Coordinates of C-alpha atoms in Angstrom, one line a residue:
M1 CA 8.6 3.5 14.1
A2 CA 5.4 2.5 12.4
L3 CA 4.7 4.0 9.0
P4 CA 1.7 6.4 8.7
V5 CA -1.5 4.8 7.5
T6 CA -2.5 6.5 4.2
D7 CA -5.6 6.1 2.0
E8 CA -3.4 4.3 -0.5
S9 CA -2.1 1.8 2.1
L10 CA -5.7 1.1 3.3
W11 CA -7.2 0.5 -0.2
F12 CA -4.4 -0.9 -2.4
R13 CA -2.1 -3.9 -2.3
R14 CA 1.0 -4.0 -4.6
F15 CA 1.9 -7.7 -4.6
H16 CA 4.5 -7.2 -7.4
P17 CA 5.8 -3.6 -7.3
R18 CA 6.8 -2.3 -10.7
P19 CA 8.1 1.3 -10.4
E20 CA 8.9 1.6 -14.1
A21 CA 5.4 0.4 -15.2
E22 CA 3.6 2.4 -17.8
V23 CA 0.0 1.6 -16.6
S24 CA -1.5 1.0 -13.2
L25 CA -4.2 -1.7 -13.3
V26 CA -6.7 -1.2 -10.5
C27 CA -8.2 -4.7 -9.7
L28 CA -11.6 -4.8 -8.0
P29 CA -12.7 -8.0 -6.3
H30 CA -16.1 -9.8 -6.4
A31 CA -18.6 -10.0 -3.5
G32 CA -16.8 -11.6 -0.6
G33 CA -13.5 -11.3 -2.4
A34 CA -10.3 -9.8 -1.2
A35 CA -7.2 -8.2 -2.8
S36 CA -5.4 -11.6 -2.7
F37 CA -7.8 -12.9 -5.3
Y38 CA -5.7 -11.0 -7.9
F39 CA -2.3 -12.2 -6.7
P40 CA -2.0 -14.7 -9.6
I41 CA -3.0 -12.2 -12.2
S42 CA -0.6 -9.6 -10.8
E43 CA 2.2 -12.2 -11.0
L44 CA 1.6 -12.9 -14.7
L45 CA 1.5 -9.2 -15.8
P46 CA 4.5 -7.8 -17.7
P47 CA 6.9 -5.2 -16.3
T48 CA 4.9 -2.5 -18.1
V49 CA 1.7 -3.1 -15.9
E50 CA 1.5 -2.8 -12.1
A51 CA -1.5 -4.3 -10.4
L52 CA -3.1 -2.3 -7.6
A53 CA -5.4 -4.8 -5.9
V54 CA -8.2 -3.2 -4.0
Q55 CA -8.8 -4.3 -0.4
Y56 CA -12.4 -3.6 0.6
P57 CA -13.1 -3.0 4.3
G58 CA -14.3 -5.9 6.4
R59 CA -11.8 -8.7 5.3
Q60 CA -8.3 -9.9 5.8
D61 CA -6.1 -7.1 7.2
R62 CA -9.2 -4.8 7.1
R63 CA -11.5 -7.2 8.9
H64 CA -12.1 -4.7 11.7
D65 CA -13.3 -2.0 9.3
T66 CA -17.0 -1.6 8.7
P67 CA -18.0 -3.1 5.3
I68 CA -19.6 -0.8 2.7
E69 CA -23.1 -1.8 1.5
N70 CA -23.4 0.6 -1.4
I71 CA -21.7 0.5 -4.8
H72 CA -21.7 4.2 -5.3
E73 CA -20.2 4.8 -1.9
M74 CA -17.6 2.1 -2.5
A75 CA -16.6 3.7 -5.8
R76 CA -16.4 7.1 -4.2
E77 CA -14.1 5.9 -1.4
I78 CA -11.7 4.2 -3.9
F79 CA -11.8 7.2 -6.1
E80 CA -10.6 9.5 -3.3
A81 CA -7.7 7.1 -2.5
L82 CA -6.9 6.7 -6.2
T83 CA -6.9 10.3 -7.2
P84 CA -3.3 11.2 -6.1
L85 CA -2.0 8.2 -8.0
T86 CA -3.5 9.3 -11.3
A87 CA -0.8 11.9 -11.7
H88 CA 1.9 9.2 -11.9
R89 CA 0.8 7.1 -14.8
P90 CA -2.4 6.1 -16.8
I91 CA -5.0 4.0 -15.0
A92 CA -6.9 0.9 -16.2
L93 CA -9.6 -0.9 -14.3
F94 CA -10.4 -4.6 -13.9
G95 CA -13.5 -5.7 -12.0
H96 CA -14.9 -9.1 -11.5
S97 CA -18.6 -9.6 -10.7
M98 CA -19.5 -7.0 -8.1
G99 CA -16.1 -5.4 -8.9
A100 CA -17.2 -4.7 -12.4
S101 CA -20.0 -2.5 -11.1
V102 CA -17.6 -0.7 -8.8
G103 CA -15.2 -0.3 -11.7
F104 CA -17.9 1.2 -13.9
E105 CA -18.8 3.8 -11.3
L106 CA -15.2 4.5 -10.6
A107 CA -14.6 5.1 -14.3
R108 CA -17.5 7.5 -14.3
L109 CA -15.9 9.5 -11.4
L110 CA -12.5 9.5 -13.0
E111 CA -13.9 10.8 -16.3
G112 CA -16.5 13.1 -14.9
E113 CA -14.6 14.7 -12.0
L114 CA -10.9 14.5 -13.0
G115 CA -11.2 14.4 -16.8
T116 CA -9.1 11.2 -16.6
V117 CA -10.1 8.6 -19.2
P118 CA -9.0 5.1 -18.1
V119 CA -6.9 3.2 -20.6
A120 CA -9.6 0.5 -20.5
L121 CA -12.3 -1.0 -18.3
F122 CA -12.2 -4.8 -18.1
A123 CA -15.7 -5.9 -17.0
S124 CA -15.7 -9.5 -15.9
G125 CA -18.6 -11.8 -15.1
R126 CA -21.2 -9.1 -14.5
P127 CA -24.3 -7.9 -16.5
A128 CA -24.0 -4.4 -17.9
P129 CA -25.2 -1.7 -15.5
S130 CA -28.4 -1.1 -17.5
H131 CA -29.1 -4.9 -17.3
H132 CA -28.8 -5.1 -13.5
R133 CA -31.0 -7.6 -11.7
S134 CA -31.1 -9.0 -8.1
L135 CA -31.7 -12.5 -6.8
D136 CA -31.9 -11.1 -3.2
I137 CA -29.3 -13.5 -2.1
H138 CA -28.2 -11.1 0.7
R139 CA -31.7 -11.6 2.3
R140 CA -31.2 -15.4 2.7
D141 CA -30.2 -17.0 6.0
D142 CA -26.6 -18.1 6.6
A143 CA -27.3 -21.6 5.1
G144 CA -28.8 -20.0 2.0
L145 CA -25.9 -17.7 1.6
I146 CA -23.4 -20.5 2.0
A147 CA -25.2 -22.6 -0.5
E148 CA -24.8 -19.8 -3.0
L149 CA -21.1 -19.6 -2.3
H150 CA -20.8 -23.3 -3.0
L151 CA -22.9 -23.0 -6.2
V152 CA -20.7 -20.4 -7.8
S153 CA -17.5 -21.6 -6.1
G154 CA -16.3 -18.1 -5.4
T155 CA -15.0 -18.5 -1.9
D156 CA -11.9 -20.3 -0.8
S157 CA -12.9 -23.9 -0.1
R158 CA -10.8 -23.8 3.1
I159 CA -13.1 -21.1 4.4
L160 CA -16.2 -22.9 3.4
G161 CA -15.0 -26.0 5.3
D162 CA -13.9 -24.0 8.4
A163 CA -16.9 -23.1 10.6
E164 CA -14.9 -20.5 12.6
L165 CA -13.5 -18.8 9.5
L166 CA -16.9 -18.8 7.9
R167 CA -18.5 -17.2 11.0
L168 CA -15.9 -14.4 10.8
T169 CA -16.3 -13.8 7.0
L170 CA -20.0 -14.1 6.5
P171 CA -20.9 -10.6 7.6
A172 CA -18.6 -9.0 5.0
I173 CA -19.8 -11.4 2.3
R174 CA -23.5 -10.6 3.1
S175 CA -22.7 -6.8 3.0
D176 CA -21.0 -7.2 -0.4
Y177 CA -24.0 -9.1 -1.7
K178 CA -26.3 -6.4 -0.4
A179 CA -24.1 -3.8 -2.2
A180 CA -24.1 -5.7 -5.4
E181 CA -27.8 -6.6 -5.4
T182 CA -29.1 -3.1 -4.4
Y183 CA -27.0 -1.3 -6.9
E184 CA -29.0 1.3 -8.8
Y185 CA -27.8 2.3 -12.3
R186 CA -28.2 6.0 -12.8
P187 CA -28.4 7.0 -16.5
G188 CA -25.9 9.5 -17.6
A189 CA -23.1 10.2 -20.1
R190 CA -21.5 7.2 -21.6
L191 CA -17.9 6.5 -20.8
R192 CA -15.2 7.3 -23.2
C193 CA -12.8 4.5 -22.3
D194 CA -12.7 1.2 -24.2
I195 CA -14.5 -1.6 -22.5
V196 CA -13.5 -5.3 -22.7
G197 CA -16.1 -7.8 -21.4
L198 CA -14.9 -11.1 -20.1
A199 CA -17.1 -14.1 -19.2
G200 CA -17.1 -17.8 -18.6
D201 CA -19.0 -19.9 -21.2
S202 CA -20.9 -21.8 -18.5
D203 CA -21.5 -19.0 -16.0
I204 CA -24.9 -19.6 -14.5
R205 CA -25.2 -16.0 -13.2
V206 CA -24.5 -14.0 -16.4
R207 CA -26.3 -14.4 -19.8
A208 CA -24.6 -13.4 -23.1
P209 CA -27.0 -10.5 -23.9
E210 CA -26.3 -9.0 -20.5
M211 CA -22.6 -9.0 -21.2
A212 CA -23.1 -7.6 -24.7
G213 CA -25.0 -4.8 -23.1
W214 CA -21.7 -3.2 -21.9
R215 CA -21.4 -1.9 -25.4
E216 CA -24.2 0.6 -24.6
H217 CA -22.1 2.3 -21.9
T218 CA -19.1 3.6 -23.9
T219 CA -18.4 5.8 -26.9
G220 CA -15.1 3.9 -27.1
S221 CA -14.6 0.4 -28.5
F222 CA -16.1 -2.8 -27.0
R223 CA -15.4 -6.4 -27.4
L224 CA -16.3 -9.6 -25.5
E225 CA -13.8 -12.3 -24.6
V226 CA -15.3 -15.7 -23.6
F227 CA -13.3 -18.3 -21.7
S228 CA -14.0 -21.9 -20.8
G229 CA -15.4 -22.1 -17.3
G230 CA -18.1 -20.8 -14.9
H231 CA -18.5 -17.7 -12.9
F232 CA -15.0 -18.0 -11.5
Y233 CA -13.3 -18.9 -14.8
L234 CA -10.4 -16.7 -13.8
G235 CA -9.0 -19.4 -11.5
E236 CA -8.4 -21.8 -14.4
Q237 CA -7.8 -19.2 -17.1
K238 CA -5.5 -16.7 -15.3
A239 CA -2.8 -16.9 -18.0
A240 CA -5.2 -16.3 -20.8
V241 CA -6.8 -13.4 -18.9
A242 CA -3.4 -11.9 -18.2
G243 CA -2.7 -12.2 -21.9
V244 CA -5.9 -10.3 -22.8
I245 CA -5.0 -7.6 -20.3
T246 CA -1.4 -7.3 -21.6
D247 CA -2.4 -7.2 -25.3
T248 CA -5.2 -4.7 -24.7
L249 CA -3.1 -2.3 -22.7
R250 CA -0.1 -2.6 -25.0
A251 CA -2.3 -1.6 -28.0
A252 CA -4.1 1.1 -26.1
T253 CA -1.0 2.8 -24.8
A254 CA 0.5 2.9 -28.3
R255 CA -2.4 5.1 -29.5
P256 CA -2.6 8.9 -28.8
R257 CA -4.7 9.6 -25.6
R258 CA -8.1 11.1 -26.2
P259 CA -8.7 14.2 -24.0
I260 CA -12.3 14.8 -22.7
D261 CA -13.9 17.7 -24.6

């Protein structure tokens, strides 16, 4: 008999289940990305950290689901699926590119509506919310969108070289770019969780001051980790990134948790 489809099974992929983990790390992909992007990071994490890789609608096993073209709506949907899991163990968030914006809004919902302060927010390869800008890439024709994918090297080269696969994935990629580029930052209370910014030193899409701007969005600590590489430095630096995640969460969980006033 088929298992029931739950919000959790729709949204989260556990590539390496760790029932005894102390922290759940919710991993949010970039525009056009899928949960599988985080498989290598999940594999490298210690037994104390279990990765929950988010599967956005419109790709891979959710390819028949309608993509979401709004960051706030995306964060709300993930929040609703994640809420039951917050009772089991502390939550940390890791978002790359568009995923960092989703992670920021998800952290706001966790703190504002549940009173749950994430252990940390890892914001990778994305300007701070208050520094948001758009290149209107989602308005380009298919050739222009594909050119951008080649430029930042964020899409599996097998897909870029396969016309049929590309035809199937472009609608979701365009929807993601629309969500990322039409994102509207809404001023409000700063987060209480610590924020760790991560960036590639040759990323053509993110400038250093824009990454430093994440400091403005938390009353907790902030630091910036810079790695060798471009916008998708994670592919080459996955071991180093997993090390930063591990060390940060180990230190954070050793400290007393701060309740929301």
